[in-house]
PDB file of C-alpha atoms in Angstrom:
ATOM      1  CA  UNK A   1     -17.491  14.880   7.989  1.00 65.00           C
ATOM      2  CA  UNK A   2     -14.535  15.663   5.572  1.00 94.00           C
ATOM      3  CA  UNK A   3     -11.787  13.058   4.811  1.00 98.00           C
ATOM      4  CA  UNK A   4      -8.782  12.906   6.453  1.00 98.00           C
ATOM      5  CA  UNK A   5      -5.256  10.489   5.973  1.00 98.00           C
ATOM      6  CA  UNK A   6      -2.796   9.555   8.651  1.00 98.00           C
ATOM      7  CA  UNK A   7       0.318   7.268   7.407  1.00 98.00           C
ATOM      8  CA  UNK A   8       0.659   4.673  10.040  1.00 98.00           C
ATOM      9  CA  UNK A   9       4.309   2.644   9.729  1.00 98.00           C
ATOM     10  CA  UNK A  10       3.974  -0.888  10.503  1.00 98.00           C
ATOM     11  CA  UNK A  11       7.470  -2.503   9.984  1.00 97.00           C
ATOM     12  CA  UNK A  12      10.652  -1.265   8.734  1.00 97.00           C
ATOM     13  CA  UNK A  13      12.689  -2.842   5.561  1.00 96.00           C
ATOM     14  CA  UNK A  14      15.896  -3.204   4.466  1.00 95.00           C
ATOM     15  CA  UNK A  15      16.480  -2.684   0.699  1.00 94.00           C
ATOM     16  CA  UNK A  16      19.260  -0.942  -1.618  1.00 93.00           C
ATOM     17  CA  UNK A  17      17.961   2.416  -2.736  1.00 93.00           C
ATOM     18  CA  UNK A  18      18.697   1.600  -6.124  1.00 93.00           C
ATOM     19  CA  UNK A  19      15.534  -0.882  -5.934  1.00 93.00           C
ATOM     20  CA  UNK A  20      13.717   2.192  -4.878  1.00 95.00           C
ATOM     21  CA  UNK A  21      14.078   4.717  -7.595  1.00 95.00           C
ATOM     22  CA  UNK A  22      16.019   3.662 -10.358  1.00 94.00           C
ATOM     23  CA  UNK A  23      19.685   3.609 -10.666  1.00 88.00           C
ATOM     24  CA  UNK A  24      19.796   5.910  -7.564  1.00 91.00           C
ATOM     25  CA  UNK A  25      22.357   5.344  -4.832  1.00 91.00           C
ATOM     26  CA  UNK A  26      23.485   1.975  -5.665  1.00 90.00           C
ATOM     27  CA  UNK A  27      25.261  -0.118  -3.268  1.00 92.00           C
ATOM     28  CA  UNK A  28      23.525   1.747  -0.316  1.00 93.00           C
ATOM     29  CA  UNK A  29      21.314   0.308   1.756  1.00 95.00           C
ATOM     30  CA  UNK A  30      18.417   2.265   2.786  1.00 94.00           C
ATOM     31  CA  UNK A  31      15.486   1.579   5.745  1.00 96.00           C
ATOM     32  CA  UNK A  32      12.234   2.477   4.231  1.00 96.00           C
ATOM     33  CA  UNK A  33       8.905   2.471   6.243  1.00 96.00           C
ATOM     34  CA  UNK A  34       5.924  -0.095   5.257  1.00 97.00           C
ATOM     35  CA  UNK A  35       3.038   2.180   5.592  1.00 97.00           C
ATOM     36  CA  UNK A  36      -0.459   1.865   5.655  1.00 98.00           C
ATOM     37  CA  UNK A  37      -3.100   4.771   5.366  1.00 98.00           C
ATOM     38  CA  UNK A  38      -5.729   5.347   7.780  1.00 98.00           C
ATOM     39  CA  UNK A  39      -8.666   7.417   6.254  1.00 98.00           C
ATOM     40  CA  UNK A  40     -11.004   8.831   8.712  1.00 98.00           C
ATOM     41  CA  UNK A  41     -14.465  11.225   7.411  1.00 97.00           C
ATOM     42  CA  UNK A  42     -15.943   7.748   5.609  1.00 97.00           C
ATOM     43  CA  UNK A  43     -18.730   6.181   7.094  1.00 97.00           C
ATOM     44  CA  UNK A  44     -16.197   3.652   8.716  1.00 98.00           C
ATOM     45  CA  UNK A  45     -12.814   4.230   9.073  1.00 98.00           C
ATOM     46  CA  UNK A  46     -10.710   2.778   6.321  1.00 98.00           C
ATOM     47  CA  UNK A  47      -6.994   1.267   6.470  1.00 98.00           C
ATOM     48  CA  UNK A  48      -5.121   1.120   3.337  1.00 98.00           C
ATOM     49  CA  UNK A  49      -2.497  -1.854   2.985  1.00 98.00           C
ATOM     50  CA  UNK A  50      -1.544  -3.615   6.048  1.00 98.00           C
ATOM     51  CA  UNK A  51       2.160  -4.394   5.848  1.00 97.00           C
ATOM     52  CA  UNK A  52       3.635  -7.649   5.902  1.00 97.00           C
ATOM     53  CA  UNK A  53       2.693 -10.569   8.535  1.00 95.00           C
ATOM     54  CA  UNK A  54       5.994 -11.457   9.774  1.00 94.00           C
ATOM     55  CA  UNK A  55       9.225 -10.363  10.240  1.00 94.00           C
ATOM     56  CA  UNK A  56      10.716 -14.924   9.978  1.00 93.00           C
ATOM     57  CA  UNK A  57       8.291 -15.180   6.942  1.00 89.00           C
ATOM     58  CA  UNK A  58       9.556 -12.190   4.904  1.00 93.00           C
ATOM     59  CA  UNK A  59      13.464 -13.201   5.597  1.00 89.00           C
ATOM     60  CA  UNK A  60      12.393 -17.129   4.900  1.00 88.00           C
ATOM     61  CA  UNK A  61      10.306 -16.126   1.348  1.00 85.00           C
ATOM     62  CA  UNK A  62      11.759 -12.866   0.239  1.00 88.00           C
ATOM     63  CA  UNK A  63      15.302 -12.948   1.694  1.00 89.00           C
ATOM     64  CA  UNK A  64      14.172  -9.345   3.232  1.00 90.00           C
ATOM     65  CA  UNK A  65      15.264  -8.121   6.373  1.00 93.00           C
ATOM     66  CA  UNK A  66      12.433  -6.236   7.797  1.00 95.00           C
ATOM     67  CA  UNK A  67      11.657  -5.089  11.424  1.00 96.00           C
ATOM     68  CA  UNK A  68       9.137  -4.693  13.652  1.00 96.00           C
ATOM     69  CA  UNK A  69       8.795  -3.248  17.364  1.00 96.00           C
ATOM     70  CA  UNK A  70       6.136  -1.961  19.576  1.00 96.00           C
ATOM     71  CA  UNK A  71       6.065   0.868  17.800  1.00 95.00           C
ATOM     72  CA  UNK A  72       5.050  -0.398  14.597  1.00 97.00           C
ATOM     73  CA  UNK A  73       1.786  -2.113  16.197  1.00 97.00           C
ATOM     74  CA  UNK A  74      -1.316  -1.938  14.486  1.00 98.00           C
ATOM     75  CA  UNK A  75      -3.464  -1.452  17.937  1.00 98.00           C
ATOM     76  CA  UNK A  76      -1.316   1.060  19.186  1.00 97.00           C
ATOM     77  CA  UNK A  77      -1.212   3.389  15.919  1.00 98.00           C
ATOM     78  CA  UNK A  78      -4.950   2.976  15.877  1.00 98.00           C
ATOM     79  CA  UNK A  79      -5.495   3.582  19.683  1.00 98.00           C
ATOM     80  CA  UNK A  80      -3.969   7.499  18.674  1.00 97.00           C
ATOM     81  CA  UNK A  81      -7.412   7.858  17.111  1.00 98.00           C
ATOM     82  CA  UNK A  82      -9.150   5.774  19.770  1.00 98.00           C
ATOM     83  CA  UNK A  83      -9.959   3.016  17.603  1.00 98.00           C
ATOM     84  CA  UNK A  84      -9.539  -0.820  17.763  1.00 98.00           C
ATOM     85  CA  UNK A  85      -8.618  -3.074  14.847  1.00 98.00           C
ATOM     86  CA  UNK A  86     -12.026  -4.087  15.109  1.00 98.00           C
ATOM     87  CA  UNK A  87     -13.656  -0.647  14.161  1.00 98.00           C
ATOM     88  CA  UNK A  88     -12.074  -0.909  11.222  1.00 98.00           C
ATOM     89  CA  UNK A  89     -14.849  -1.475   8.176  1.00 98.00           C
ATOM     90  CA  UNK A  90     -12.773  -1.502   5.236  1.00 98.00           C
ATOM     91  CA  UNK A  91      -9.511  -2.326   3.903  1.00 98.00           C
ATOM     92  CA  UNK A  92      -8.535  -1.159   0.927  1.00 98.00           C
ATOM     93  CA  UNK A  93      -5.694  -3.093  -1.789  1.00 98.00           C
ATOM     94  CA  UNK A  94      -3.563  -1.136  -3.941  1.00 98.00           C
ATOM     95  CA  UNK A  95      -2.061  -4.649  -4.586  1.00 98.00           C
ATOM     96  CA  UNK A  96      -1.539  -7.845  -3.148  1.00 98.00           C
ATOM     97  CA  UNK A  97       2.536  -8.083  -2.453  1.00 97.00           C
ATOM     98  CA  UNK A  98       4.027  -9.643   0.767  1.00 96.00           C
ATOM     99  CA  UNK A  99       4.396  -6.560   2.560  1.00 97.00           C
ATOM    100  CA  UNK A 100       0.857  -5.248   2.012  1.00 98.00           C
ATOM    101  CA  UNK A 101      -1.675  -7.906   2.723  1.00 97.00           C
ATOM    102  CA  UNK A 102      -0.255  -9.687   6.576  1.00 97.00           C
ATOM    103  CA  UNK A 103      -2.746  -8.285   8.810  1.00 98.00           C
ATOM    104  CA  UNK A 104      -5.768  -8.265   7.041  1.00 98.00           C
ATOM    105  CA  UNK A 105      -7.194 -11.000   9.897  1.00 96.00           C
ATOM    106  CA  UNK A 106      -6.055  -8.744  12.126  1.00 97.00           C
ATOM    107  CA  UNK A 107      -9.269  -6.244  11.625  1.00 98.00           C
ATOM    108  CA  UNK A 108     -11.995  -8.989  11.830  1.00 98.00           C
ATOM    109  CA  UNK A 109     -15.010  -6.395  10.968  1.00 98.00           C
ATOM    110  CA  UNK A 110     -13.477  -5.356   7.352  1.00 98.00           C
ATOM    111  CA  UNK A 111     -14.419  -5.447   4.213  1.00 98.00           C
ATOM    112  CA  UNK A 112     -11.527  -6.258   2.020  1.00 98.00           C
ATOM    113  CA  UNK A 113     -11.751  -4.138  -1.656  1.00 98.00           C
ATOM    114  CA  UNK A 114      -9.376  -4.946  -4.192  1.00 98.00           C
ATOM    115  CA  UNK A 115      -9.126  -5.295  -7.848  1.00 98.00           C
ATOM    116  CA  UNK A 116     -10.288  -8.885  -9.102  1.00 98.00           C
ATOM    117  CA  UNK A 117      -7.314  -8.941 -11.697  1.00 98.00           C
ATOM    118  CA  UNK A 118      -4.726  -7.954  -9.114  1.00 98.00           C
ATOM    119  CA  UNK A 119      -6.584 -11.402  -7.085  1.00 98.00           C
ATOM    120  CA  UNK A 120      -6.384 -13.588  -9.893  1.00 98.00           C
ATOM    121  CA  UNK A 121      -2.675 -13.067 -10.671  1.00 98.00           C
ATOM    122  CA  UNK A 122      -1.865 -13.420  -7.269  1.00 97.00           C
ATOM    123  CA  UNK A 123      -3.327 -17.027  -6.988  1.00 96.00           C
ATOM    124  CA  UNK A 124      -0.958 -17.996  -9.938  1.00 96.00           C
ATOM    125  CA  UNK A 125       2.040 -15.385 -10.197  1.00 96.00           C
ATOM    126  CA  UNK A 126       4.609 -15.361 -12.743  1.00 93.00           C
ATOM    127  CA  UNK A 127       7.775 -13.289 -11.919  1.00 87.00           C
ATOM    128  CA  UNK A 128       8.427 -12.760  -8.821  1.00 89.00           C
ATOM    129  CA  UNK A 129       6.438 -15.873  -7.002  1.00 92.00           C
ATOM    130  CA  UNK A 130       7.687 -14.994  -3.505  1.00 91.00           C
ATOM    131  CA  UNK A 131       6.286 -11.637  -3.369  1.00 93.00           C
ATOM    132  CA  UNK A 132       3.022 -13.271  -3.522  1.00 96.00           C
ATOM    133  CA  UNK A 133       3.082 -15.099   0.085  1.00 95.00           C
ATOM    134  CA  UNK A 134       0.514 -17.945  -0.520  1.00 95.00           C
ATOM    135  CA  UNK A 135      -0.584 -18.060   3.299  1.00 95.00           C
ATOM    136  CA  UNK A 136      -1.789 -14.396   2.866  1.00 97.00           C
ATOM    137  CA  UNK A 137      -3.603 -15.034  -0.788  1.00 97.00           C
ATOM    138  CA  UNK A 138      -4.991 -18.737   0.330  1.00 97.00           C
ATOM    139  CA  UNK A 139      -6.580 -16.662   2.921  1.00 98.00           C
ATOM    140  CA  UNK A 140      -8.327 -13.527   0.841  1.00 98.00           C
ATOM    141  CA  UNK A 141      -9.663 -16.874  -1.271  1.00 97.00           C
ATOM    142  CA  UNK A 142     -10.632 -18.939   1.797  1.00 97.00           C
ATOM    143  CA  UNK A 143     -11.437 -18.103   5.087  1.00 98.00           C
ATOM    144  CA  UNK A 144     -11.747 -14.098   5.080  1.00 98.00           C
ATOM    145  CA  UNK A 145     -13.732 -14.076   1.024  1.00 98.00           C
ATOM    146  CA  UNK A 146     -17.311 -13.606   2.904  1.00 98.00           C
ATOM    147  CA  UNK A 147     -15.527 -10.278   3.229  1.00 98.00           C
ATOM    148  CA  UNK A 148     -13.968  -9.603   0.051  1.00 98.00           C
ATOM    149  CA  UNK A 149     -15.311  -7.069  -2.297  1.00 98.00           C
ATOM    150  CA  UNK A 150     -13.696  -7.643  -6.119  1.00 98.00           C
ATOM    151  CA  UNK A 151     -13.582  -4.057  -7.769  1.00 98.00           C
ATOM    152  CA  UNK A 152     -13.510  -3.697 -11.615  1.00 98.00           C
ATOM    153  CA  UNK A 153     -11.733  -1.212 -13.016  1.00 97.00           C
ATOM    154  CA  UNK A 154     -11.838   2.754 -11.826  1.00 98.00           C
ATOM    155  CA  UNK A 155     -14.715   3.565  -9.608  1.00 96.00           C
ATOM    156  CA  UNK A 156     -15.523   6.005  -6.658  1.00 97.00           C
ATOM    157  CA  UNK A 157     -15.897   3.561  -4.127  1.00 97.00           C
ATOM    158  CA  UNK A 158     -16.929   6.004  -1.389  1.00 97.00           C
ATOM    159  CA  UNK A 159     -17.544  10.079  -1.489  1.00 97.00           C
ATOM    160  CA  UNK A 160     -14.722  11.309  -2.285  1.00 97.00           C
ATOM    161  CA  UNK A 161     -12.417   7.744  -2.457  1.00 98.00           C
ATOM    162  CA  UNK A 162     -11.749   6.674  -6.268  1.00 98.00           C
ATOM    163  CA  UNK A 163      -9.928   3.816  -7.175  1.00 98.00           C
ATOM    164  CA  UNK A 164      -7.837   4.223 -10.227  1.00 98.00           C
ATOM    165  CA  UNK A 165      -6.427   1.065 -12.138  1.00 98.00           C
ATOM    166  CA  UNK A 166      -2.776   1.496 -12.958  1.00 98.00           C
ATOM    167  CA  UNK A 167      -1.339  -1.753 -13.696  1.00 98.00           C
ATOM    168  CA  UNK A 168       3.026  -0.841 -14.022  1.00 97.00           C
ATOM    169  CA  UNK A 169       3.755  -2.581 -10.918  1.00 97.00           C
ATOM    170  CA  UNK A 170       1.581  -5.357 -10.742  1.00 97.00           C
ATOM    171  CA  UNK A 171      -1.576  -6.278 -13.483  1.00 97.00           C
ATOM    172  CA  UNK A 172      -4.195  -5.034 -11.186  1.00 98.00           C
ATOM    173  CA  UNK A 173      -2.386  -2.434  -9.312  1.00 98.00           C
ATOM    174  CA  UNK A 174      -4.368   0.535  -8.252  1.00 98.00           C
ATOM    175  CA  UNK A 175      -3.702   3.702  -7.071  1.00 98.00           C
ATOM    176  CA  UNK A 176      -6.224   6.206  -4.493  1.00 98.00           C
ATOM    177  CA  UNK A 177      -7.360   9.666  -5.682  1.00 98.00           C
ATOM    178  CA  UNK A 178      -8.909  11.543  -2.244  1.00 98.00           C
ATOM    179  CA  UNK A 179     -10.424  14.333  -2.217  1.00 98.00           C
ATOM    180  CA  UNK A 180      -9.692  16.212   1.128  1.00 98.00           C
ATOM    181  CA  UNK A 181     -10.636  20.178   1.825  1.00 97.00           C
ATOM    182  CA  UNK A 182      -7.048  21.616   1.221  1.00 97.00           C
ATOM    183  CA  UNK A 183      -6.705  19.723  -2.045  1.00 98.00           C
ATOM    184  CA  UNK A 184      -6.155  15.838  -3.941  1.00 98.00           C
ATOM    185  CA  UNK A 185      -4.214  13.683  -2.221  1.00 98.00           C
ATOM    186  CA  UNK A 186      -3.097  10.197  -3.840  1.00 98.00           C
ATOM    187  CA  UNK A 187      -2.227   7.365  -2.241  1.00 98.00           C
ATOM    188  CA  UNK A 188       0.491   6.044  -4.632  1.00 98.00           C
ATOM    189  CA  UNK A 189       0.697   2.170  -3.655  1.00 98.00           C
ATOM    190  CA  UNK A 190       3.899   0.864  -5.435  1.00 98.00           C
ATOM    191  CA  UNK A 191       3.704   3.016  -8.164  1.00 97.00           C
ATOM    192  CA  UNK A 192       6.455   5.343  -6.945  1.00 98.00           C
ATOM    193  CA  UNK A 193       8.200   3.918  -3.861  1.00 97.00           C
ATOM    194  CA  UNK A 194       9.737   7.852  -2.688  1.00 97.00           C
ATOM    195  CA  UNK A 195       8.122  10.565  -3.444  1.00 97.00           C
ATOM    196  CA  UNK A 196      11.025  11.699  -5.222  1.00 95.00           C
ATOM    197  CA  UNK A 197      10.062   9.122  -8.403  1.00 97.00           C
ATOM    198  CA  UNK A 198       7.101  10.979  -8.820  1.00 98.00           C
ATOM    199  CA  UNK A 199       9.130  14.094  -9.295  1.00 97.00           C
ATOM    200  CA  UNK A 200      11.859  12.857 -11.713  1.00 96.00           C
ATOM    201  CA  UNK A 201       9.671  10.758 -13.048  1.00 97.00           C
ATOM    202  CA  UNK A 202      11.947   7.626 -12.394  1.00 97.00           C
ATOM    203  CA  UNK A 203      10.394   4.013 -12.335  1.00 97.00           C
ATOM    204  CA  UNK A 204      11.797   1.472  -9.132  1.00 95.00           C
ATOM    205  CA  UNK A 205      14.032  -0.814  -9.929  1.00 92.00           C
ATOM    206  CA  UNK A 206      10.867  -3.460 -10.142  1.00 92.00           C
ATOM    207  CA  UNK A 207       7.963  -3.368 -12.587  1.00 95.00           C
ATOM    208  CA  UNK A 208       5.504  -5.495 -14.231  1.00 95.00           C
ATOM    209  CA  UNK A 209       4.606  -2.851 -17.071  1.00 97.00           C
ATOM    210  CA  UNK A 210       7.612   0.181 -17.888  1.00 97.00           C
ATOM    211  CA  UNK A 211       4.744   2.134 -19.979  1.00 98.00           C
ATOM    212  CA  UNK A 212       2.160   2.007 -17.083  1.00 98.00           C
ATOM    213  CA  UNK A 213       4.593   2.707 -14.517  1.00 98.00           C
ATOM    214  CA  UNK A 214       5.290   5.810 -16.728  1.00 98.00           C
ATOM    215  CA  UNK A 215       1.848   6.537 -17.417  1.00 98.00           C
ATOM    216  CA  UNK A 216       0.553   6.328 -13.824  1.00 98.00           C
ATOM    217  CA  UNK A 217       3.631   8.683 -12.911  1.00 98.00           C
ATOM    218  CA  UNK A 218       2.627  11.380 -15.156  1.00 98.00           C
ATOM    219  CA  UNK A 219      -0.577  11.377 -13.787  1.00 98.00           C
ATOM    220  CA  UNK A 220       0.101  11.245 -10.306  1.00 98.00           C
ATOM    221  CA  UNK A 221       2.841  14.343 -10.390  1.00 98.00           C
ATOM    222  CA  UNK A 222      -0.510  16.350 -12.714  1.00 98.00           C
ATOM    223  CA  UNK A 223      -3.390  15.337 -10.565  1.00 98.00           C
ATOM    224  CA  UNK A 224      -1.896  15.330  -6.593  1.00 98.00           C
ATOM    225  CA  UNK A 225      -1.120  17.937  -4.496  1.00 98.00           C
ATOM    226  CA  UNK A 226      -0.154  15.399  -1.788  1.00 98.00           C
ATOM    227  CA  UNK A 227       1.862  12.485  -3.013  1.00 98.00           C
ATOM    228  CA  UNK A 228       1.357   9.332  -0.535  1.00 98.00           C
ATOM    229  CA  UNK A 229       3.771   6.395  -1.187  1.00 98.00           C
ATOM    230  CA  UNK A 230       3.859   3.777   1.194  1.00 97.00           C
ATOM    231  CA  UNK A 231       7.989   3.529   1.639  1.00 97.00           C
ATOM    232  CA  UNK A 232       8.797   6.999   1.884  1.00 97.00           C
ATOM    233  CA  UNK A 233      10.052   8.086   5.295  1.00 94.00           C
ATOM    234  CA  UNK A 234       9.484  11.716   4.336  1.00 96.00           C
ATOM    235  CA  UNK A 235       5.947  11.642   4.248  1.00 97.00           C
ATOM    236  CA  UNK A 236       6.000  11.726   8.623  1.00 94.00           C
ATOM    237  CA  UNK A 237       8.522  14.397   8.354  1.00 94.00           C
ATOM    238  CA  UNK A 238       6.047  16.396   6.228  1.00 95.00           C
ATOM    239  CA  UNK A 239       3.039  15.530   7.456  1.00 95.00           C
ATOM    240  CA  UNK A 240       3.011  14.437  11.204  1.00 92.00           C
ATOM    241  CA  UNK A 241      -0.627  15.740  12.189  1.00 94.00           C
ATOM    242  CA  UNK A 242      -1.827  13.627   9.235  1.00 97.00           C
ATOM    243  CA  UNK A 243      -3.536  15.490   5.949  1.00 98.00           C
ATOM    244  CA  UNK A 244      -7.188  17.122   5.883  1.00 96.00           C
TER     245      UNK A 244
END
């Protein structure tokens, strides 16, 4: 069975767009999607990055308005494919911000791959603390580790899936190279925010690393044919049937 991605929004945030690409539109508020990726053609389907947990606990730790509705629920995005949060066998960490690890307990069956740096500075950030929540990490490190799978470095984790270490945005940020029929998609994480960075080759107006961000740019805009971020409204305007 081939791969094949669907974006899958599951919460809406508030942010200035100037936080988005750099320098861009400052002063203007913009409503970005928080995606995750399903990936379907692996030997179980695969969810990449599962949003935030909830809406009180991202205005209490992040002063971030974010919101979420019916239509942003994980069962019902999955039911489109007829699946169940428990089908679910993997999900996969670009990083470990707020608004990408909430509903990991939500998919009870899952293995949980991320990168064991990106782990280890999450237990004990530096700059910024809040966009680590610690109910989220004190749960990857307690009650859901049996299912935790620490990657090291760049590796094809399944046909077809590699796992490329970019650092920039976090230390153990990674980004996802897929192979699909019509071509290489990549799954961008917080690398580029908008697809647009990728083109002008812009960082967001957050990094840990300027020179990785850069780096991992310049690859991404060489290597993809489908550029995936997971804030980009665009991407279900361009791709509503999904990517094969």
């Amino acid at each position: 069975m081939t791969l094949s991605i669907y974006p899958i929004n599951l919460g809406d945030v508030e942010i200035d767009h100037s936080f988005l690409v750099w320098g861009t539109k400052q002063g203007t508020t913009a409503t970005v999607p928080n995606f995750g990726y399903l990936i379907l053609g692996a030997d179980k389907p695969i969810v990449v990055d599962t949003s935030f947990r909830s809406v009180e606990g991202m205005l209490e730790t992040c002063n971030l308005t974010v919101h979420r509705n019916d239509e942003h629920s994980l069962e019902g995005h999955l039911a489109k494919f007829n699946l169940k949060p428990s089908d679910i066998g993997y999900i996969i960490h670009t990083h470990l911000h707020v608004d990408h690890t909430g509903l990991d307990d939500k998919m009870p069956n899952a293995k949980i791959l991320l990168q064991r740096q990106e782990l280890q500075y999450a237990a004990a950030p530096l700059f910024p603390v809040p966009f680590y929540d610690r109910e989220d990490i004190a749960k990857l490190v307690g009650p859901l580790w049996d299912r935790v799978v620490l990657l090291e470095g760049d590796s094809e984790i399944f046909p077809g899936i590699r796992a490329v270490v970019t650092g920039g945005h976090t230390p153990g940020h990674q980004i996802l190279y897929v192979a699909l029929s019509s071509g290489t998609a990549i799954i961008t994480g917080d690398l580029a925010y908008l697809s647009e960075a990728v083109d002008l080759q812009m960082p967001s107006g957050y990094w840990w690393s300027l020179p990785e961000v850069m780096k991992g740019l310049a690859c991404i805009k060489r290597d993809a044919k489908y550029v995936l971020p997971m804030h980009d409204m665009g991407i279900l305007e361009r791709y509503p049937e999904g990517i094969k």
